[in-house]
Amino acid sequence: MPSLIVVQVVVDKPLAQAFDYLWDPSLLGAAPEIGQIVEVPFGRSTLIGLVIKVNTHSDLDANKLKSVSKKAPLPPMDSATLRLMNFASQYYIHGLGETILPTIPQFWKKSANWEKSIAKIHSLESKKQNIKKSENASVGEGYIDESQLNDAQEKALLQLRTSIQEKDFRATLLQGQTGSGKTAVFLNWLKAILEDKTAQALILVPEINLTPQLERRVRAYFPDKKMVVLHSGVSEKKRGIAWYEAFTGSAQIVLGTRLAALTPMPNLRAIVVDEEHDASYKQQDGIRYSARDLAVWRAHDLKIPILLSSATPSLETWMAAKGGRYQYLKLDQRAQGAGLPKVHLVDTRDPQNQFSPGDPDKPLQKTTLSKPLVMAINSNLQKRKQSLVLINRRGYAPVLSCNACSWLSKCHQCSSFMVMHKAGAIARKPILSCHHCGLVKPIPSHCPDCGNADLKGLGQGTQKLEDAIESVWPTAKILRIDTDSSRKGKGAEDLFQEIHNGNVDIVVGTQMIAKGHDYQNIGLVAVLDADSRLFSQDFRASERLFAQLVQVAGRAGRASKEDDQSGDMFIETQFPQSPVFQYAIRHDIDGFMAFLAADREEAQLPPFTYQALIHAEAKSLDQAIRFLNSLKDRLKAAGHITQGLRVYDPVPRSMVKVAGVERAQLVVESDDRKQLQVALEAIDRLLRAESQGRISKSGRIRWLIERDPISV
């Protein structure tokens, strides 16, 4: 009688345990392997799972066990990837199944694709290779050979190459002014690594909008290497094929957003995290992981080098470099020899800075566009240079108001206001839209409370600013770039190309326009409403504002070598003496980081302490608060709150209500990372003992543990 084969399988459910299944080699055509993707019956449906253990027995009666129904025609995940997944699951207090399975593309979660997929992929690959042989005869535009690097770039490249020779883990911070040629340095570094035709390299970028430009640049450097792109904007089928090529080692270069950090790559030899400071690397739903931090752990585990690149590094990375844990490389000058833009602070409280267009009916009087900025844009237009104006609010006005009774356009599903959008952006008619829950309503013809027909928008967004600029410069070519304009008609990449082609005089946009783009004719950049992020309950707000100011400043004067043509930056503010703006004037990134470090140390905030959040969501705020208070009391009673560990009182989230759900949070803080880990594991056990999945049996409270939150 053949011996019993039992496999433990994890599935994408909020459950901590794995499930036993029988394995029939005659049906599945092979013996089981750890890391194998399979299809299993689960309840009344079937799910895709992953084999994590192989046994010859089960604690359950074998007659009660179900059998694995299908085996994916894929090799098992390599042991290094499984170690990464296990670490992520443990560190971020998340089930192993709900950590691993979301990293597998939907294409491979449909067993109907399995039979035909491999043959199709090989067929497509042979066609692609034939096309690429003709396309990639020479390097493309944007290629900068090692011989073209300046002295600072050459020095940085030489130091990076020592990490290849050491064949061991080394984390390096490459900090450089915007336009200093960081990309050229790390691509030339990767070139030496990828001379080995079996080697793989991972390049992470924070946002989809940055991917096409960098993709072209990487292809220019590596015309003979197979590269795949992984992000949520790629179609299901293409992403499935790209993931397969990375998974099997046939793709040498993987370029992607944060999820790519968890992509199986059996021959990974180097990792680059571009714009490493960016908050987009932190997942905000499901398992709340940091792609940057997992990339560092992965490099350490594999004993390979990792490069963290940024003009404005995160405080955590900057301190690690200053403290000697990371190698620290700096590029202090722009690659083309261009100077940094001159930064001007415009005090909007000064009456002399207020701009009046002369016509009392013109809407520009209601905007924050200042007189110095208007004069600067006029001068820039005369020089045939492009201007870039950033306001980090999309829509026409953040809120609609009634002058008679002070009615405001509140969202009845969220603790926020519905934003006014004019016709043609995301709807045929003017609408009110909630940017949190997606609720859309027509703009009322009169006040719902008092019947007054005089309703007005308060504040301004990109649409209102666009209209205002058109009223002052009616002959100028104006382009608005935000998530609304980029999903209607031309996509974001086409809109950016309009700027590169010189078809635009003035660009209005959100943070989409602020980073990563190598504009060659921008002579002026301006930041409006900068103060909205200056004062916030989030202690990281000033750090993010400073990074954004440096990034958008870097768009100006990139192609000019003359000091008087290096470009200008205008920041409109009511608080020009704020340290954020004063350090920005001097382009003093290290000075600001040192100031920030001293401020955080005095307040005993990360990275000088370690934090986690316990989230609770319920029908009422009182329920969520009571749930968290009860948890805190039980932690005390069980003796889990020890010296050095602080559990604060529960408070409402900054955005209390979203989509009809009330939200609260409990901050758990420790001076020691391991102590925090022990406490979070205890919290997880307490909550799971009385929950079904991640929903409490009493009160139906949904809870979640978030490690290393980026906003509190």
XYZ file of C-alpha atoms in Angstrom:
712
model
C 0.000 0.000 0.000
C 1.492 3.394 -1.012
C 2.436 5.663 1.890
C 0.236 8.632 2.693
C 1.410 11.995 1.314
C 0.016 15.039 3.098
C 0.875 18.593 2.153
C 0.258 21.752 4.148
C -1.135 24.535 1.960
C -1.608 28.235 2.729
C -4.343 30.254 0.990
C -5.199 33.919 0.704
C -7.442 34.134 3.753
C -6.982 36.141 6.991
C -6.018 32.970 8.847
C -2.769 32.131 10.616
C -2.772 28.389 9.945
C -2.066 26.173 6.942
C -4.437 23.386 5.827
C -3.714 19.687 5.301
C -4.478 18.147 1.896
C -3.802 14.741 0.380
C -1.395 14.580 -2.544
C -1.970 11.941 -5.237
C 1.189 11.605 -7.398
C -0.622 9.552 -10.026
C -3.231 12.302 -10.480
C -0.848 15.250 -10.271
C 1.988 13.623 -12.195
C 4.790 14.367 -9.722
C 5.835 14.261 -6.091
C 5.041 17.384 -4.037
C 7.622 20.120 -3.539
C 7.707 22.969 -1.052
C 6.899 26.223 -2.861
C 4.616 24.543 -5.395
C 1.541 26.534 -6.524
C -1.589 24.371 -6.444
C -5.359 24.526 -6.697
C -7.292 23.138 -3.731
C -10.953 22.766 -2.749
C -11.803 25.216 0.031
C -15.309 25.212 1.459
C -17.716 25.297 -1.462
C -15.194 26.822 -3.871
C -11.630 26.289 -5.035
C -8.629 28.457 -4.226
C -5.052 28.812 -5.369
C -2.584 27.982 -2.601
C 1.070 27.300 -1.947
C 2.622 24.143 -0.485
C 4.749 25.016 2.575
C 5.311 21.552 4.064
C 5.253 17.888 3.011
C 4.352 15.143 5.548
C 3.479 11.453 5.683
C 0.787 11.993 8.312
C -1.826 14.452 9.529
C -3.292 15.231 12.930
C -6.684 14.901 11.270
C -8.307 11.686 10.091
C -7.077 11.019 6.543
C -10.630 10.155 5.472
C -11.667 13.720 6.242
C -8.926 15.322 4.170
C -9.575 16.718 0.721
C -7.079 16.282 -2.108
C -5.070 18.801 -4.088
C -6.937 19.100 -7.390
C -4.301 20.662 -9.687
C -0.599 21.528 -9.780
C 0.542 24.643 -11.639
C 2.990 23.990 -14.511
C 5.576 26.119 -12.751
C 8.724 25.314 -10.815
C 8.398 25.739 -7.048
C 9.300 29.090 -5.512
C 12.983 29.172 -4.615
C 14.018 28.927 -0.971
C 15.231 32.550 -0.829
C 11.813 33.847 -1.911
C 10.120 31.646 0.692
C 12.452 33.038 3.372
C 11.504 36.558 2.283
C 7.787 35.734 2.465
C 8.177 34.138 5.893
C 10.022 37.173 7.203
C 7.413 39.578 5.800
C 4.619 37.488 7.342
C 6.253 37.431 10.769
C 7.530 41.015 10.859
C 4.306 42.593 9.615
C 2.109 40.225 11.699
C 0.191 38.890 8.711
C -0.826 35.376 7.734
C 1.649 33.573 5.464
C -1.033 32.803 2.884
C -2.275 36.386 2.693
C 1.353 37.499 2.376
C 2.398 35.151 -0.440
C -0.705 34.745 -2.593
C -1.317 38.466 -3.349
C 2.174 38.613 -4.914
C 1.125 36.066 -7.557
C -0.530 37.742 -10.579
C -4.222 37.063 -11.208
C -3.247 35.359 -14.471
C -1.684 32.505 -12.485
C -4.541 32.344 -10.000
C -6.852 31.001 -12.703
C -6.125 27.341 -13.244
C -7.899 27.531 -16.607
C -4.857 29.469 -17.857
C -2.405 26.800 -16.745
C -2.870 24.280 -19.557
C -2.304 26.708 -22.416
C -0.206 29.422 -20.777
C 3.305 27.976 -20.944
C 3.120 27.120 -24.656
C 1.741 30.567 -25.431
C 4.447 32.286 -23.392
C 7.233 30.443 -25.224
C 5.583 31.288 -28.547
C 5.299 34.966 -27.642
C 8.887 34.994 -26.404
C 10.302 33.709 -29.673
C 8.378 36.436 -31.539
C 9.577 39.110 -29.091
C 13.201 38.040 -29.441
C 13.011 38.263 -33.235
C 11.574 41.789 -32.989
C 14.157 42.895 -30.427
C 17.060 41.678 -32.544
C 16.163 44.314 -35.150
C 15.188 47.019 -32.638
C 18.176 46.699 -30.338
C 21.017 46.894 -32.818
C 22.451 49.870 -30.927
C 22.003 51.684 -27.641
C 19.205 54.203 -27.466
C 18.717 57.859 -26.581
C 19.594 58.763 -22.998
C 22.571 56.406 -22.832
C 25.574 57.867 -20.990
C 28.656 55.709 -21.238
C 31.095 55.442 -18.359
C 33.527 57.655 -20.282
C 30.929 60.463 -20.323
C 30.476 60.581 -16.555
C 31.832 63.582 -14.646
C 34.414 63.233 -11.878
C 31.867 62.893 -9.058
C 29.917 60.227 -10.963
C 33.098 58.303 -11.793
C 34.154 58.329 -8.146
C 30.740 57.060 -7.011
C 30.761 54.332 -9.673
C 34.235 53.182 -8.642
C 33.153 52.851 -5.010
C 29.988 50.997 -6.004
C 31.952 48.474 -8.001
C 33.834 47.347 -4.913
C 30.543 45.874 -3.674
C 30.487 43.577 -6.723
C 33.966 42.289 -5.967
C 33.140 41.663 -2.300
C 30.176 39.419 -3.185
C 28.502 40.250 0.093
C 25.685 42.419 1.419
C 26.286 46.115 1.211
C 23.658 48.864 1.405
C 24.631 52.156 -0.232
C 22.884 55.512 -0.151
C 23.481 57.474 -3.350
C 22.394 60.995 -2.440
C 22.565 63.568 -5.182
C 21.046 66.862 -6.190
C 18.217 66.574 -8.695
C 19.815 66.354 -12.129
C 23.167 65.160 -10.730
C 23.105 61.952 -12.776
C 22.263 59.333 -10.164
C 20.475 57.181 -12.763
C 23.496 57.122 -15.068
C 25.675 55.993 -12.134
C 23.513 53.085 -11.036
C 22.822 51.916 -14.605
C 26.554 51.781 -15.345
C 26.967 49.884 -12.054
C 24.317 47.350 -13.061
C 25.989 46.962 -16.441
C 28.984 45.248 -14.847
C 26.726 42.971 -12.770
C 24.611 41.931 -15.757
C 27.621 40.869 -17.814
C 26.878 37.505 -16.237
C 24.031 36.327 -18.488
C 22.401 34.390 -15.650
C 22.353 37.368 -13.251
C 19.163 39.275 -12.445
C 18.712 42.842 -11.195
C 15.683 44.448 -9.564
C 14.954 48.181 -10.019
C 12.162 49.605 -7.877
C 10.367 52.895 -8.591
C 7.697 54.443 -6.363
C 4.993 55.241 -8.923
C 3.636 54.044 -12.260
C 4.078 57.540 -13.719
C 7.852 57.251 -13.374
C 8.079 53.838 -15.013
C 7.841 54.643 -18.792
C 10.637 57.214 -18.748
C 12.971 55.004 -16.726
C 11.969 51.991 -18.834
C 13.205 53.758 -21.974
C 16.408 54.721 -20.199
C 17.082 51.173 -18.994
C 16.411 49.722 -22.448
C 18.911 52.223 -23.880
C 21.587 50.898 -21.522
C 20.723 47.228 -21.936
C 19.486 46.679 -25.511
C 20.525 43.023 -25.443
C 18.990 42.169 -22.040
C 15.480 40.881 -21.459
C 13.619 43.332 -19.249
C 10.109 43.055 -17.817
C 7.926 45.717 -16.209
C 5.671 44.986 -13.240
C 3.064 47.414 -11.920
C -0.708 47.612 -11.572
C -1.070 49.479 -14.858
C 0.125 46.452 -16.842
C -2.640 44.213 -18.206
C -3.350 40.953 -16.361
C -1.931 38.812 -19.154
C 1.225 40.898 -19.674
C 1.884 41.017 -15.961
C 1.446 37.254 -15.742
C 3.987 36.713 -18.510
C 6.435 39.250 -17.029
C 6.171 37.617 -13.591
C 6.769 34.174 -15.155
C 9.920 35.422 -16.890
C 11.250 36.881 -13.636
C 10.214 33.756 -11.718
C 12.011 31.403 -14.102
C 15.111 33.611 -14.380
C 14.764 34.331 -18.102
C 14.300 38.084 -17.513
C 17.548 39.670 -16.391
C 16.035 43.031 -15.402
C 12.810 43.561 -13.458
C 11.560 47.150 -13.274
C 8.538 47.710 -11.085
C 6.672 49.415 -8.289
C 6.493 48.179 -4.682
C 4.928 44.761 -5.365
C 7.949 43.877 -7.513
C 9.995 43.775 -4.290
C 8.316 40.419 -3.547
C 8.668 38.945 -7.043
C 10.535 35.605 -7.129
C 13.917 36.065 -8.844
C 16.116 32.963 -8.452
C 19.312 34.648 -9.714
C 18.991 38.065 -8.099
C 22.402 39.774 -7.860
C 21.631 43.462 -7.184
C 18.763 45.754 -6.161
C 18.202 49.469 -6.824
C 15.511 51.437 -4.966
C 15.036 54.718 -6.840
C 13.536 57.672 -4.905
C 13.876 55.520 -1.782
C 12.277 58.174 0.439
C 8.925 58.038 -1.340
C 5.867 57.159 0.778
C 4.453 55.106 -2.124
C 6.803 52.270 -1.157
C 4.584 51.656 1.887
C 1.559 49.457 1.168
C -1.615 50.991 2.591
C -3.976 48.011 2.501
C -3.654 44.288 3.162
C -0.187 43.554 4.494
C 1.205 47.007 5.259
C 4.794 46.334 4.195
C 7.543 48.733 3.168
C 8.983 47.639 -0.185
C 12.200 49.526 0.557
C 12.708 47.812 3.904
C 11.922 44.371 2.473
C 14.352 45.030 -0.382
C 17.091 45.775 2.167
C 16.264 42.585 4.098
C 16.247 40.590 0.854
C 19.670 41.917 -0.128
C 21.040 41.106 3.327
C 19.619 37.588 3.173
C 21.071 36.949 -0.296
C 24.377 38.690 0.525
C 24.089 41.004 -2.482
C 24.492 44.791 -2.839
C 21.539 47.199 -2.712
C 21.588 50.843 -3.787
C 19.156 53.383 -2.317
C 18.982 56.476 -4.524
C 17.427 59.843 -3.631
C 17.948 63.585 -3.684
C 16.130 63.795 -0.341
C 16.660 60.508 1.506
C 14.331 59.444 4.282
C 15.591 60.309 7.747
C 15.987 56.588 8.545
C 18.222 55.981 5.525
C 20.191 59.208 5.968
C 20.956 58.345 9.610
C 21.979 54.802 8.648
C 24.423 56.290 6.125
C 25.728 58.932 8.517
C 26.114 56.291 11.236
C 28.204 54.025 8.994
C 25.697 51.176 8.583
C 25.272 52.115 4.918
C 27.930 53.249 2.490
C 27.388 56.969 1.786
C 27.970 58.417 -1.687
C 27.099 61.986 -2.677
C 26.744 63.846 -5.971
C 26.724 67.561 -5.144
C 26.561 69.047 -8.638
C 24.289 68.628 -11.616
C 25.665 66.357 -14.310
C 25.400 68.889 -17.153
C 27.006 71.619 -15.080
C 23.744 73.522 -14.643
C 23.235 75.489 -11.457
C 20.421 74.907 -9.001
C 17.400 77.197 -9.297
C 17.211 80.299 -7.152
C 14.440 79.914 -4.561
C 12.163 82.877 -3.807
C 9.759 82.939 -0.864
C 6.628 85.006 -1.442
C 4.924 86.130 1.761
C 1.236 86.012 0.841
C 0.344 88.130 3.892
C 2.179 91.132 2.416
C -0.339 93.353 0.559
C 2.367 94.371 -1.926
C 2.546 90.774 -3.149
C -1.170 90.532 -3.936
C -1.975 90.491 -7.618
C -4.982 92.229 -9.165
C -5.589 91.684 -12.887
C -7.328 95.059 -13.227
C -10.693 93.604 -14.146
C -12.819 93.146 -10.980
C -14.767 90.316 -12.625
C -11.689 88.234 -13.316
C -11.518 85.133 -11.085
C -7.784 85.435 -10.474
C -8.355 87.847 -7.579
C -9.760 84.912 -5.632
C -6.664 82.760 -6.158
C -3.337 82.743 -4.348
C -1.344 83.617 -7.478
C 0.940 86.414 -6.311
C 2.272 89.514 -8.056
C 5.958 88.380 -7.996
C 4.969 85.040 -9.520
C 2.897 86.669 -12.283
C 5.819 88.932 -13.197
C 8.208 85.952 -13.172
C 5.961 83.897 -15.462
C 5.707 86.876 -17.843
C 9.500 87.088 -17.978
C 9.813 83.326 -18.434
C 7.369 83.360 -21.354
C 9.385 86.125 -23.032
C 12.482 83.901 -22.759
C 10.492 81.100 -24.462
C 10.911 78.940 -21.375
C 8.272 76.706 -19.833
C 6.732 77.327 -16.410
C 5.547 74.638 -14.018
C 2.985 75.458 -11.298
C 2.268 72.866 -8.620
C -0.775 72.778 -6.366
C -1.395 69.523 -4.579
C -5.182 69.538 -4.932
C -7.094 68.232 -7.899
C -10.577 69.400 -8.832
C -11.953 72.937 -9.043
C -12.552 73.785 -5.372
C -11.995 71.657 -2.232
C -15.453 72.522 -0.877
C -18.730 74.118 -2.018
C -20.300 76.596 0.408
C -23.467 78.603 0.965
C -22.804 82.214 1.953
C -26.215 82.567 3.610
C -26.219 79.676 6.102
C -22.633 78.346 5.968
C -23.707 74.988 4.507
C -20.697 72.984 3.294
C -20.550 70.109 0.832
C -19.809 67.391 3.383
C -19.695 63.749 2.323
C -22.318 61.846 4.313
C -20.176 58.678 4.069
C -16.843 60.181 5.143
C -15.363 62.750 7.515
C -14.412 64.922 4.575
C -15.822 67.385 2.083
C -16.941 66.612 -1.433
C -14.709 68.347 -3.970
C -16.179 70.431 -6.751
C -15.150 69.318 -10.254
C -16.045 71.277 -13.356
C -17.555 69.659 -16.439
C -15.269 67.697 -18.739
C -12.845 66.379 -16.132
C -14.407 63.193 -14.794
C -18.015 63.827 -15.804
C -19.996 65.593 -18.527
C -21.559 67.967 -16.015
C -20.098 69.738 -12.956
C -20.138 67.381 -9.983
C -19.239 66.977 -6.347
C -16.905 64.053 -5.720
C -15.504 62.531 -2.539
C -11.842 61.636 -3.052
C -11.993 59.067 -0.242
C -15.040 56.886 -0.923
C -15.689 57.817 -4.561
C -19.236 59.107 -3.987
C -20.376 61.387 -6.825
C -23.308 63.831 -6.767
C -24.540 66.570 -9.108
C -23.890 70.108 -7.922
C -27.109 71.386 -6.286
C -28.808 74.370 -7.913
C -29.526 75.814 -4.481
C -28.494 75.266 -0.867
C -30.025 72.059 0.535
C -30.475 73.759 3.937
C -31.768 77.271 3.220
C -32.555 77.328 -0.503
C -30.044 80.082 -1.319
C -28.948 79.891 -4.966
C -25.620 81.655 -4.346
C -23.245 78.709 -3.845
C -19.517 79.250 -4.214
C -16.402 77.104 -4.201
C -13.908 77.738 -1.409
C -10.198 77.391 -2.088
C -8.735 76.185 -5.346
C -7.599 73.044 -7.090
C -5.837 72.389 -10.374
C -8.930 73.109 -12.498
C -9.583 76.530 -10.941
C -5.922 77.440 -11.187
C -5.915 76.400 -14.842
C -8.877 78.719 -15.531
C -7.216 81.560 -13.640
C -3.956 81.239 -15.566
C -5.862 81.125 -18.866
C -7.547 84.418 -17.963
C -4.170 86.151 -17.497
C -2.280 84.503 -20.377
C -5.020 83.712 -22.924
C -2.527 83.077 -25.754
C -0.270 80.733 -23.766
C -0.474 76.984 -24.249
C -1.555 75.592 -20.875
C -1.567 71.929 -19.860
C -3.085 70.473 -16.700
C -1.713 67.156 -15.419
C -3.437 65.333 -12.580
C -5.154 61.969 -12.147
C -8.330 63.395 -13.721
C -6.703 64.690 -16.918
C -4.435 61.669 -17.297
C -7.316 59.185 -17.362
C -9.380 61.190 -19.852
C -8.148 61.148 -23.434
C -4.352 61.183 -23.378
C -2.650 59.134 -20.681
C -0.050 60.567 -18.318
C 2.867 59.506 -20.511
C 1.403 61.325 -23.548
C 0.845 64.448 -21.457
C 4.442 64.411 -20.228
C 5.612 63.983 -23.804
C 3.803 67.214 -24.719
C 6.084 69.002 -22.241
C 9.223 67.298 -23.582
C 8.210 68.194 -27.151
C 7.919 71.877 -26.243
C 4.208 72.093 -27.054
C 3.359 73.687 -23.705
C 4.097 77.093 -22.140
C 2.635 76.635 -18.648
C 2.059 73.330 -16.860
C -0.392 73.119 -13.943
C -0.464 69.936 -11.917
C -0.306 67.949 -8.727
C 2.710 66.050 -7.353
C 2.597 63.896 -10.524
C 4.673 66.588 -12.249
C 7.139 67.077 -9.409
C 9.545 64.159 -9.566
C 11.550 61.921 -11.823
C 10.979 63.756 -15.108
C 13.921 65.200 -16.998
C 12.337 68.323 -18.481
C 14.843 70.262 -20.565
C 13.149 73.661 -20.997
C 11.588 74.457 -17.605
C 12.804 77.894 -16.533
C 10.468 78.442 -13.595
C 8.633 76.315 -11.047
C 6.141 77.508 -8.458
C 4.522 75.858 -5.453
C 1.148 77.171 -4.304
C -0.590 76.368 -1.022
C 2.596 74.919 0.480
C 1.355 75.753 3.993
C -1.386 73.111 3.854
C 1.240 70.460 4.652
C 3.323 72.582 6.992
C 1.183 72.083 10.096
C -0.187 68.594 10.534
C -0.778 66.015 13.247
C 1.527 63.739 11.242
C 5.089 64.255 12.484
C 6.473 63.297 9.062
C 4.569 66.064 7.224
C 7.474 68.546 7.197
C 9.851 65.862 5.914
C 7.513 65.083 3.012
C 6.960 68.761 2.213
C 10.707 69.421 2.104
C 11.245 66.414 -0.180
C 8.524 67.651 -2.523
C 10.000 71.173 -2.630
C 13.450 69.813 -3.500
C 12.001 67.475 -6.120
C 9.942 70.148 -7.877
C 12.826 72.637 -7.675
C 14.902 70.078 -9.532
C 12.663 70.325 -12.588
C 13.953 73.852 -13.349
C 17.082 74.792 -15.283
C 18.274 71.242 -15.899
C 19.721 71.951 -19.343
C 21.269 75.391 -18.714
C 24.907 75.817 -17.727
C 24.847 79.613 -17.259
C 24.266 80.727 -13.681
C 21.717 83.326 -14.735
C 19.755 80.679 -16.634
C 19.656 78.041 -13.897
C 15.976 78.701 -13.305
C 13.820 80.092 -10.520
C 11.509 78.617 -7.938
C 8.713 80.523 -6.190
C 7.095 79.263 -2.999
C 3.978 81.075 -1.799
C 3.636 80.907 1.981
C 2.342 82.750 5.026
C 5.252 81.384 7.089
C 8.490 82.191 5.225
C 10.575 81.788 8.417
C 9.685 78.100 8.751
C 12.817 75.892 8.789
C 11.417 73.862 5.880
C 11.486 76.910 3.608
C 14.719 78.356 4.981
C 16.651 75.138 4.290
C 14.965 74.916 0.859
C 16.281 78.390 -0.055
C 19.838 77.177 0.532
C 19.283 73.732 -1.032
C 20.722 72.477 2.273
C 19.450 68.896 2.409
C 21.948 67.668 5.000
C 21.235 70.691 7.179
C 17.518 69.982 7.128
C 18.114 66.292 7.878
C 20.285 67.170 10.877
C 17.612 69.603 12.116
C 14.934 66.942 11.641
C 16.997 64.301 13.472
C 17.511 66.597 16.467
C 13.799 67.441 16.523
C 12.748 63.778 16.400
C 15.278 62.742 19.044
C 14.023 65.427 21.411
C 10.436 64.253 20.903
C 11.463 60.567 20.992
C 9.813 59.791 17.674
C 10.936 57.342 14.921
C 13.625 56.500 14.026
C 14.613 56.925 17.684
C 11.673 54.748 18.735
C 9.663 52.025 16.990
C 5.923 52.218 16.439
C 2.933 50.147 15.405
C -0.765 50.908 15.030
C -3.695 48.720 15.959
C -6.524 49.747 13.636
C -10.179 49.175 14.514
C -13.156 49.765 12.212
C -16.790 49.611 13.323
C -20.275 50.982 12.634
C -19.759 53.574 15.370
C -16.676 55.304 16.745
C -17.648 54.361 20.302
C -17.532 50.664 19.380
C -14.059 50.989 17.878
C -12.738 52.955 20.888
C -14.213 50.458 23.389
C -12.653 47.575 21.466
C -9.197 49.149 21.634
C -9.585 50.149 25.287
C -10.502 46.564 26.119
C -7.403 45.358 24.254
C -5.196 47.756 26.223
C -6.699 46.574 29.540
C -6.094 42.928 28.647
C -2.483 43.657 27.675
C -1.945 45.209 31.099
C -3.650 42.327 32.886
C -1.575 39.745 31.011
C 1.677 41.559 31.849
C 2.587 42.351 28.241
C 3.164 46.061 28.889
C 6.711 45.990 30.239
C 9.284 48.734 30.823
C 10.197 50.496 27.579
C 6.889 49.615 25.941
C 4.200 52.288 25.750
C 0.570 51.686 24.795
C -1.291 54.970 24.389
C -5.011 55.584 24.736
C -7.041 54.871 21.594
C -7.951 57.884 19.457
C -10.006 58.458 16.285
C -8.091 58.326 12.995
C -7.294 61.669 11.365
C -9.930 60.729 8.781
C -12.473 59.225 11.190
C -15.131 58.022 8.784
C -14.558 56.536 5.326
C -17.297 54.896 3.237
C -19.618 54.730 6.238
C -17.105 53.029 8.539
C -15.838 54.704 11.729
C -12.132 54.234 12.458
C -9.899 54.440 15.523
C -6.306 53.520 16.296
C -4.084 52.508 19.192
C -0.387 53.464 19.107
C 2.069 50.917 20.496
C 5.609 52.243 20.896
C 8.880 50.807 22.123
C 12.521 51.780 22.498
C 13.509 48.316 21.265
C 12.477 46.712 17.979
C 12.458 43.157 19.382
C 10.363 44.181 22.365
C 7.800 45.689 20.014
C 7.762 42.494 17.945
C 7.027 40.369 21.036
C 4.208 42.715 22.051
C 2.635 42.684 18.579
C 2.718 38.892 18.422
C 0.937 38.808 21.807
C -1.666 41.277 20.531
C -2.184 39.159 17.421
C -2.776 36.034 19.534
C -5.229 37.862 21.811
C -7.237 39.241 18.914
C -7.250 36.047 16.842
C -8.468 34.016 19.832
C -11.765 35.884 19.764
C -12.046 36.637 16.058
C -13.094 34.973 12.871
C -10.373 35.934 10.473
C -9.751 39.579 11.294
C -13.274 40.383 12.517
C -14.127 40.109 16.212
C -16.949 37.705 17.026
C -18.500 40.190 19.435
C -19.320 43.554 17.917
C -18.065 42.607 14.435
C -15.069 44.943 14.756
C -12.548 44.719 11.931
C -8.963 45.016 13.180
C -5.494 45.167 11.671
C -1.934 45.493 12.979
C 0.324 47.901 11.084
C 4.073 47.810 11.711
C 6.241 50.917 11.105
C 3.393 53.228 10.007
C 4.388 56.206 7.862
C 1.583 58.386 9.243
C 0.141 58.356 12.747
